[in-house]
Tab-separated table of C-alpha atoms in Angstrom:
chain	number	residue	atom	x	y	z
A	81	UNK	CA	127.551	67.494	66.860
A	82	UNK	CA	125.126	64.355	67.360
A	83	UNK	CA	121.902	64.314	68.788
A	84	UNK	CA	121.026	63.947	72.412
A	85	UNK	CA	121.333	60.298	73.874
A	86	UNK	CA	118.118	61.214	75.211
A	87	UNK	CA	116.372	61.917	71.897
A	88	UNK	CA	117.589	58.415	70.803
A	89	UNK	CA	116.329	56.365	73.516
A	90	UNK	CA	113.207	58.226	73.937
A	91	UNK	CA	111.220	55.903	72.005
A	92	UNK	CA	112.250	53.210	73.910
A	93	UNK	CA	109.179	53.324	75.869
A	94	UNK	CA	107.235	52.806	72.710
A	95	UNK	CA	108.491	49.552	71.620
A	96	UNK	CA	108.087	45.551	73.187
A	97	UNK	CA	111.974	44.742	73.778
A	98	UNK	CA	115.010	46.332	74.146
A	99	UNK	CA	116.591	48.554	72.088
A	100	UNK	CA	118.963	46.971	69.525
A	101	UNK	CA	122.547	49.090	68.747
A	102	UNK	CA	121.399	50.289	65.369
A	103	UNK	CA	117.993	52.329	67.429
A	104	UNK	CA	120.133	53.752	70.013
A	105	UNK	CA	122.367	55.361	67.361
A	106	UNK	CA	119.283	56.367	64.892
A	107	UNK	CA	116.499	59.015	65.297
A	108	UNK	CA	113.287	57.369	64.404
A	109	UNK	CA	109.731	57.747	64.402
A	110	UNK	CA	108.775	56.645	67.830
A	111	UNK	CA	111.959	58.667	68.833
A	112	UNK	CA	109.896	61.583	67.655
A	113	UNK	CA	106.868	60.593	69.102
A	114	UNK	CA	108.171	60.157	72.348
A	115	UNK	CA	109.852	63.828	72.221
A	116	UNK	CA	106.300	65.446	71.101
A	117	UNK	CA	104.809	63.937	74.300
A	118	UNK	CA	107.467	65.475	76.297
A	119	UNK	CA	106.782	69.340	75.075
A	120	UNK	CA	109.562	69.326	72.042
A	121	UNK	CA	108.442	71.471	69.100
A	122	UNK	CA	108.861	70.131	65.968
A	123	UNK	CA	111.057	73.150	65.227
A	124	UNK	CA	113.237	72.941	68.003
A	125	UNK	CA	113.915	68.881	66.769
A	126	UNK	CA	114.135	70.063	63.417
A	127	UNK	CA	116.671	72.424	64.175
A	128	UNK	CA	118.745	69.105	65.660
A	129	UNK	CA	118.208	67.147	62.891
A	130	UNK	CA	119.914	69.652	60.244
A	131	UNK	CA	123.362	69.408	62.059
A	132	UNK	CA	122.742	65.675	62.597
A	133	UNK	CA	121.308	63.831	59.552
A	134	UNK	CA	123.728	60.907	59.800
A	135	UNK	CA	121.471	59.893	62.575
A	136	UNK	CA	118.782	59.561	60.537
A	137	UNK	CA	118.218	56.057	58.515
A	138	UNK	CA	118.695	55.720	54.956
A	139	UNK	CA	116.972	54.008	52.667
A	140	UNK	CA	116.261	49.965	53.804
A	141	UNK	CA	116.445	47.384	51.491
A	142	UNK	CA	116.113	43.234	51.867
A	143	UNK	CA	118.205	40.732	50.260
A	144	UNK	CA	116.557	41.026	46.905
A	145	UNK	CA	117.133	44.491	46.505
A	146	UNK	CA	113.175	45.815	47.492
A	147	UNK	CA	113.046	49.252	49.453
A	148	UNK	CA	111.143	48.216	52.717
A	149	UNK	CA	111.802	51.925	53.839
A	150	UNK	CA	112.752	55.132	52.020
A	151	UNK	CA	114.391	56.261	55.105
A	152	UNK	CA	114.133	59.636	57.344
A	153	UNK	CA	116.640	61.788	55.473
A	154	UNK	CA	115.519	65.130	54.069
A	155	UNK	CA	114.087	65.575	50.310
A	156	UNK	CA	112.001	62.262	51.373
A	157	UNK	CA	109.052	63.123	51.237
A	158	UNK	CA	106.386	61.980	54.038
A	159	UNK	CA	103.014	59.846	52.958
A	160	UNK	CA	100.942	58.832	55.352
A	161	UNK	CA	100.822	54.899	55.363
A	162	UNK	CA	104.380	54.374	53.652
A	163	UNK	CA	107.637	53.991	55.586
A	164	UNK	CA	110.166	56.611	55.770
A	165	UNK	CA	109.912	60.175	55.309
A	166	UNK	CA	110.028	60.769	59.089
A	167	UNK	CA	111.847	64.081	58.432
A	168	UNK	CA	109.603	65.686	55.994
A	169	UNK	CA	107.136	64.838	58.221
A	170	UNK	CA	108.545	66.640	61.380
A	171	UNK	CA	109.383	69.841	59.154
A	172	UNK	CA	105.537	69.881	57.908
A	173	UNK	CA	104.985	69.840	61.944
A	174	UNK	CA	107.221	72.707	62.197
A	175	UNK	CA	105.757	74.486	59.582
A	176	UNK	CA	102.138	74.258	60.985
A	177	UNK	CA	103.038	75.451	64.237
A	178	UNK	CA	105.800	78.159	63.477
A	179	UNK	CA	104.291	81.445	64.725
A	180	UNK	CA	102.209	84.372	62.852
A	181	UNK	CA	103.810	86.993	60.841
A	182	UNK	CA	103.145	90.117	62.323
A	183	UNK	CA	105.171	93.266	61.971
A	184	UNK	CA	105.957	93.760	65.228
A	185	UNK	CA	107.640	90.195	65.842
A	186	UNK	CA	108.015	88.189	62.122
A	187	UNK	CA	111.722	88.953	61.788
A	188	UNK	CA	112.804	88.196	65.004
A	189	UNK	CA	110.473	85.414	65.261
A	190	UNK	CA	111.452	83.842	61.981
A	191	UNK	CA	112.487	80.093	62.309
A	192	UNK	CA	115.277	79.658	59.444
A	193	UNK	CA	115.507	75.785	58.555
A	194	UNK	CA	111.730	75.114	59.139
A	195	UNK	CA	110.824	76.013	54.856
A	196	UNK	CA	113.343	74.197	52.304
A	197	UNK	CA	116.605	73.918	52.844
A	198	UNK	CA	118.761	74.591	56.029
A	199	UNK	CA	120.123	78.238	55.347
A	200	UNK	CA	117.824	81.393	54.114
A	201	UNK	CA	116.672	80.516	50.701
A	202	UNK	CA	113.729	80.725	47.991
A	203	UNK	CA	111.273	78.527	50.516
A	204	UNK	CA	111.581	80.992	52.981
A	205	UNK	CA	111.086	84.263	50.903
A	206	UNK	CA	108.001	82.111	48.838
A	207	UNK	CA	106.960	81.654	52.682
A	208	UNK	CA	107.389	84.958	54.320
A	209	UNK	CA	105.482	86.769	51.017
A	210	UNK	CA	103.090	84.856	51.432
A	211	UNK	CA	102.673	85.276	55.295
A	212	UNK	CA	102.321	89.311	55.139
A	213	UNK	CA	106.177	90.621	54.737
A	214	UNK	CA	107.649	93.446	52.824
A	215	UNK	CA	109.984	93.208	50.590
A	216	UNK	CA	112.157	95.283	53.336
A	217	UNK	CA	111.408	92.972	55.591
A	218	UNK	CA	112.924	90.286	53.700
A	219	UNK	CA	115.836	91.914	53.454
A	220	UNK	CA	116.014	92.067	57.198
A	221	UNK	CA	115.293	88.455	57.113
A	222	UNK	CA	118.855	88.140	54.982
A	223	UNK	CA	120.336	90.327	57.186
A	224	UNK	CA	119.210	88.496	60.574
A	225	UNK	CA	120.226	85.643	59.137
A	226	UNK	CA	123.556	86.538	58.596
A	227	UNK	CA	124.003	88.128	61.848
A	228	UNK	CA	123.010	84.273	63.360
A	229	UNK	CA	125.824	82.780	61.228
A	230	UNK	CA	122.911	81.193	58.888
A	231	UNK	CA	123.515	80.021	55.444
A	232	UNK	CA	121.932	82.764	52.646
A	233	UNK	CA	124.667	82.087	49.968
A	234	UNK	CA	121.326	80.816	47.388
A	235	UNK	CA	121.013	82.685	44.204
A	236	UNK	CA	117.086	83.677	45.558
A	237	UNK	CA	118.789	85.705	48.750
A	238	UNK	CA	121.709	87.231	46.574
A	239	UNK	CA	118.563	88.898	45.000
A	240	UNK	CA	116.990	89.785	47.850
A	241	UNK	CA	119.568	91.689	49.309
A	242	UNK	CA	120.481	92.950	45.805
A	243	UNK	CA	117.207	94.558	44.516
A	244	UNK	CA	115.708	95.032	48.346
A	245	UNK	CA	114.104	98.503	48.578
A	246	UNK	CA	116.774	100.299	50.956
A	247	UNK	CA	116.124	102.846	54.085
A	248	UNK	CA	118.450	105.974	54.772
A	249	UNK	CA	117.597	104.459	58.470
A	250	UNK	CA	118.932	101.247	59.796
A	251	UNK	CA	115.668	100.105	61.348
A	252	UNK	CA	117.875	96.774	62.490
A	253	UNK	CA	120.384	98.882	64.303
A	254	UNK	CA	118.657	99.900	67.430
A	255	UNK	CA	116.555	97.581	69.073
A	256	UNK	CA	114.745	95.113	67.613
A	257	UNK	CA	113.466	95.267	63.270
A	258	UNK	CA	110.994	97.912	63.551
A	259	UNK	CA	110.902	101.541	64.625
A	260	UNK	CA	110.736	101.529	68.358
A	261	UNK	CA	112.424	104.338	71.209
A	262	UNK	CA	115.875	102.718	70.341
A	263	UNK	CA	115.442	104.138	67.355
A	264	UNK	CA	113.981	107.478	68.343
A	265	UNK	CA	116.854	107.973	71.249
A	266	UNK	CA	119.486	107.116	68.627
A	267	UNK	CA	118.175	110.139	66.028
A	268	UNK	CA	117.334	112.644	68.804
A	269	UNK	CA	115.827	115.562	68.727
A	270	UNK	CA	115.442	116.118	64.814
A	271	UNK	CA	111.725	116.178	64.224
A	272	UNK	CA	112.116	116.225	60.600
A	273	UNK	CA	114.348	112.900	60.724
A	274	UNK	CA	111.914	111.004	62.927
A	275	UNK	CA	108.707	112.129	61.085
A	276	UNK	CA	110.683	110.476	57.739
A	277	UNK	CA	111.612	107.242	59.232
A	278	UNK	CA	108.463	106.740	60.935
A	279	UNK	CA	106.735	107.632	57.402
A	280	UNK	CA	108.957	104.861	55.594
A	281	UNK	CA	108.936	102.244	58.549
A	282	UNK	CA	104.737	102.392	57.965
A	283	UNK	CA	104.844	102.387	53.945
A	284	UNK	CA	107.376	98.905	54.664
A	285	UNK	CA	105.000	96.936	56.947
A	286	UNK	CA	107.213	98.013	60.205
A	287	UNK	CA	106.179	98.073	63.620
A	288	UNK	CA	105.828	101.661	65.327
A	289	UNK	CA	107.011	100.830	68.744
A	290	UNK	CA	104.762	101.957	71.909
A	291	UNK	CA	105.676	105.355	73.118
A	292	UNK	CA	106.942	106.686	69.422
A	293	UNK	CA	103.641	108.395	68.673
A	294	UNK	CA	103.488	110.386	71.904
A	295	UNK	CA	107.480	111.681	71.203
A	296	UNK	CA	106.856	112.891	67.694
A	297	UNK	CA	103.672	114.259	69.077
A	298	UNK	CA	105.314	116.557	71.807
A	299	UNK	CA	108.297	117.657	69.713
A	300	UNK	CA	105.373	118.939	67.403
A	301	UNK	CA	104.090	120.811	70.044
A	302	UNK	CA	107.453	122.079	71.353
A	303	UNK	CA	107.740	123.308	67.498
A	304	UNK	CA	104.685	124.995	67.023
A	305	UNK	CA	104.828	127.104	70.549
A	306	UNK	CA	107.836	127.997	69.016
A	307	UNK	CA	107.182	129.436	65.745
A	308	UNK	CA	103.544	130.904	67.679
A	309	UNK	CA	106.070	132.758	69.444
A	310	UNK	CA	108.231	133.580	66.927
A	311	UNK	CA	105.147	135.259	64.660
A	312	UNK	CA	103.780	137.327	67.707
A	313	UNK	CA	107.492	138.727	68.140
A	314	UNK	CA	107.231	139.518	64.599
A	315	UNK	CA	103.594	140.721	64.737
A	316	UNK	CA	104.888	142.950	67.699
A	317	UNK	CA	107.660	144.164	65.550
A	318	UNK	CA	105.184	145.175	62.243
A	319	UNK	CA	102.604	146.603	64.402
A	320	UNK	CA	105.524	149.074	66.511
A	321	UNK	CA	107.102	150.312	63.025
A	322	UNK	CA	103.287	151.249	61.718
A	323	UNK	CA	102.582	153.365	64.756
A	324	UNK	CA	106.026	154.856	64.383
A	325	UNK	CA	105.403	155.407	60.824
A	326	UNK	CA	101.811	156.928	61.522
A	327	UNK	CA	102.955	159.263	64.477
A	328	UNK	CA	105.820	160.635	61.631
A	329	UNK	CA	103.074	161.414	59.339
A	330	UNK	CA	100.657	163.238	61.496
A	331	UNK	CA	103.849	165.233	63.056
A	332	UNK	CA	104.950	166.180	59.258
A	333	UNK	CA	100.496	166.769	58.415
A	334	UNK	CA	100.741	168.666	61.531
A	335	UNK	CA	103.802	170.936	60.482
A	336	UNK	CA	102.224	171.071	56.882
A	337	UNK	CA	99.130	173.045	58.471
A	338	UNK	CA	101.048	175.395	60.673
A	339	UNK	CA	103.222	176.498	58.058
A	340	UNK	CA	99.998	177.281	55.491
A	341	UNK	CA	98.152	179.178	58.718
A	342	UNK	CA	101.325	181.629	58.995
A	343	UNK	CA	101.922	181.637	55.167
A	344	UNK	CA	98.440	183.090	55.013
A	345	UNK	CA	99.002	185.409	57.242
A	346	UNK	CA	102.367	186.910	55.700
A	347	UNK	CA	99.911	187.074	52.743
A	348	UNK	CA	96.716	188.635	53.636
A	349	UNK	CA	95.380	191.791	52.654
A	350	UNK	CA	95.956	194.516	49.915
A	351	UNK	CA	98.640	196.925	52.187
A	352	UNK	CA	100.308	196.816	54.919
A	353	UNK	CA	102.357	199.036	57.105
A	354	UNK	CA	105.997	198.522	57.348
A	355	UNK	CA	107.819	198.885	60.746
A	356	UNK	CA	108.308	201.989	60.460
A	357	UNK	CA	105.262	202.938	60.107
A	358	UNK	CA	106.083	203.941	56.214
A	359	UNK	CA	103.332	203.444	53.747
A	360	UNK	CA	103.672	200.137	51.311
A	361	UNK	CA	101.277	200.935	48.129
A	362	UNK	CA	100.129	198.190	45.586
A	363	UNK	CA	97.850	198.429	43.551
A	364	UNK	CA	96.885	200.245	40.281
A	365	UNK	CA	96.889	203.621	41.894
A	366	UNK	CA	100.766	204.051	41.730
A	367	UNK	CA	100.093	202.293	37.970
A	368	UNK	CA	98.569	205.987	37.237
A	369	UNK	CA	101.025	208.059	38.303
A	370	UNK	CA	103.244	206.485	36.548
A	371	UNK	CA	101.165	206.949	33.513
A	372	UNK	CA	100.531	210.782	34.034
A	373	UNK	CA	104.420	211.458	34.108
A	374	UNK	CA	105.568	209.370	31.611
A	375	UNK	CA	107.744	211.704	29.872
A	376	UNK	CA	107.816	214.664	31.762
A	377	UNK	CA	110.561	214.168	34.164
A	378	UNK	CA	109.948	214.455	37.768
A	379	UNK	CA	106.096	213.742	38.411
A	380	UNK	CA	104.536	216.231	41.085
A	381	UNK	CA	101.551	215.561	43.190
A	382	UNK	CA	100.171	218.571	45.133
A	383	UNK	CA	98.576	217.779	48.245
A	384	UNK	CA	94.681	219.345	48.601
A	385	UNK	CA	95.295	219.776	52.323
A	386	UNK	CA	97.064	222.092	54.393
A	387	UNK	CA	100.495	221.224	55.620
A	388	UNK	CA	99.769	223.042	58.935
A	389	UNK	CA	98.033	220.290	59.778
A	390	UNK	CA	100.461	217.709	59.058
A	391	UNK	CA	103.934	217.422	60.270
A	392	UNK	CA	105.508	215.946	57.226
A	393	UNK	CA	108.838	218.249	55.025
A	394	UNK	CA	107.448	221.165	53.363
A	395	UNK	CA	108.848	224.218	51.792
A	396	UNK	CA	106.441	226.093	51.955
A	397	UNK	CA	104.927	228.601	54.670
A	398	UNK	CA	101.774	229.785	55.719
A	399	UNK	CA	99.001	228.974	53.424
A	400	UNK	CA	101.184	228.226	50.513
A	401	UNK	CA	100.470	224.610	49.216
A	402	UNK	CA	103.406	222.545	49.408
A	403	UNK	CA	105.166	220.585	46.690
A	404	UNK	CA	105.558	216.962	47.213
A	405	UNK	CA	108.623	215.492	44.916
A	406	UNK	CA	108.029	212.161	43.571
């Protein structure tokens, strides 16, 4: 694909005469001098001039064989005051005013062709170090440049995408290179997951797109009302099973003291009168009965009082003491 007519006969108005056949089919220096004045950026010619260097002169030469001009053709290298060299010299141009890196816009931004060769090579990693990229971001230079159809078949981008430090994310996926809301819409909800990739996209020199911060921000909100809940439902929970646990013990404290008060009661005391009204002895009084007729059979206690004036068995009448068998 050739150049523009235009571009050719733009320097037209530069020179006394007409233009002879061999100008009209040749980019030359008032060409590009003409094309400046208009508003062309040098990378924007440059860019022509790759996919049309047949337009550019060659080396000039007079009869005796002398170079009167080392022609336009790239790898000549422009010196001020010498002929030739006219496309070194617009590619310096293009280098001077290609735009800042910056993280937010240096990949996109990137103008392939405008350091060394035509494709994505060792002039424009050398470049792109040296301008403030990552080495992540260089691989997304390889990577862009092969999504533009762009040459990166050098052995210094085989490299590059070889040794490359690599993302679990695909910051070029969504949106533009960095980690914008394409990104966080693509991920979702997982706060863990967009937490790590914003971590790793700031470690690599990445831009945090406008409205990321806030998102991560309220899904850390959304999570901590959450588990705020979750510990007073659990609090609730700990504190009901300790008053349960304190009401059993005071009931069983409770039973423990009733059943000592009527245990002392069944206890109390030396005798005690059956319900009949019979008399229960303890003691060492019966002891010494026992003692006294040890060996003599039936024991027999005479009463000292009168049975007239008790209504208990006797055998007796009268006067006559009674015998009590024990």
């Amino acid at each position: 694909m050739g150049l523009p007519s235009s571009w050719l006969t733009a320097g037209a108005s530069l020179q006394e005469g007409p233009l002879t056949d061999e100008q009209r089919s040749r980019f030359g220096a008032n060409d590009w001098l003409a094309l400046q004045k208009q508003g062309q950026s040098a990378h924007n010619v440059l860019t022509g001039l790759w996919g049309s260097q047949n337009q550019l002169a060659g080396p000039q030469r007079n009869r005796r064989g002398e170079v009167t001009n080392r022609g336009n053709k790239p790898g000549v290298a422009y010196q001020p005051g010498l002929t030739g060299g006219l496309f070194d010299r617009i590619q310096q141009q293009a280098q001077r005013e290609a735009p800042a890196w910056n993280r937010t816009h240096g990949v996109n931004e990137w103008q392939y062709g405008t350091w060394g060769g035509q494709g994505f090579g060792a002039k424009d990693i050398e470049a792109a170090t040296e301008r403030g990229a990552s080495p992540y971001q260089l691989r997304q230079l390889y990577d862009r440049a092969g999504q533009l159809g762009i040459r990166r078949d050098t052995q210094a981008a085989q490299d590059i995408a070889a040794n490359a430090p690599t993302s679990e994310w695909d910051y070029g996926a969504h949106g533009a290179w960095g980690f914008g809301m394409a990104d966080v819409n693509a991920i979702g909800d997982n706060l863990e997951q967009l937490k790590g990739a914003r971590d790793w996209a700031r470690q690599n020199k990445l831009n945090i797109g406008e409205g990321v911060a806030g998102h991560i921000r309220g899904l850390e909100q959304q999570e901590f009302n959450q588990q705020f809940l979750q510990q007073q439902k659990e609090l609730a929970a700990e504190t009901a099973r300790i008053q349960r646990e304190m009401a059993a013990a005071a009931q069983r404290s409770a039973e423990g003291a009733e059943y000592g008060r009527l245990a002392s009661m069944r206890g109390g005391g030396s005798q005690t009168l059956g319900a009949s009204g019979a008399a229960t002895f303890k003691g060492k009084g019966l002891k010494s009965i026992n003692k006294r007729g040890r060996g003599r059979g039936t024991s027999q206690l005479r009463r000292p009082y009168d049975t007239s004036s008790l209504s208990i068995a006797s055998t007796g009448q009268g006067n006559n003491p009674s015998t009590l068998n024990l």
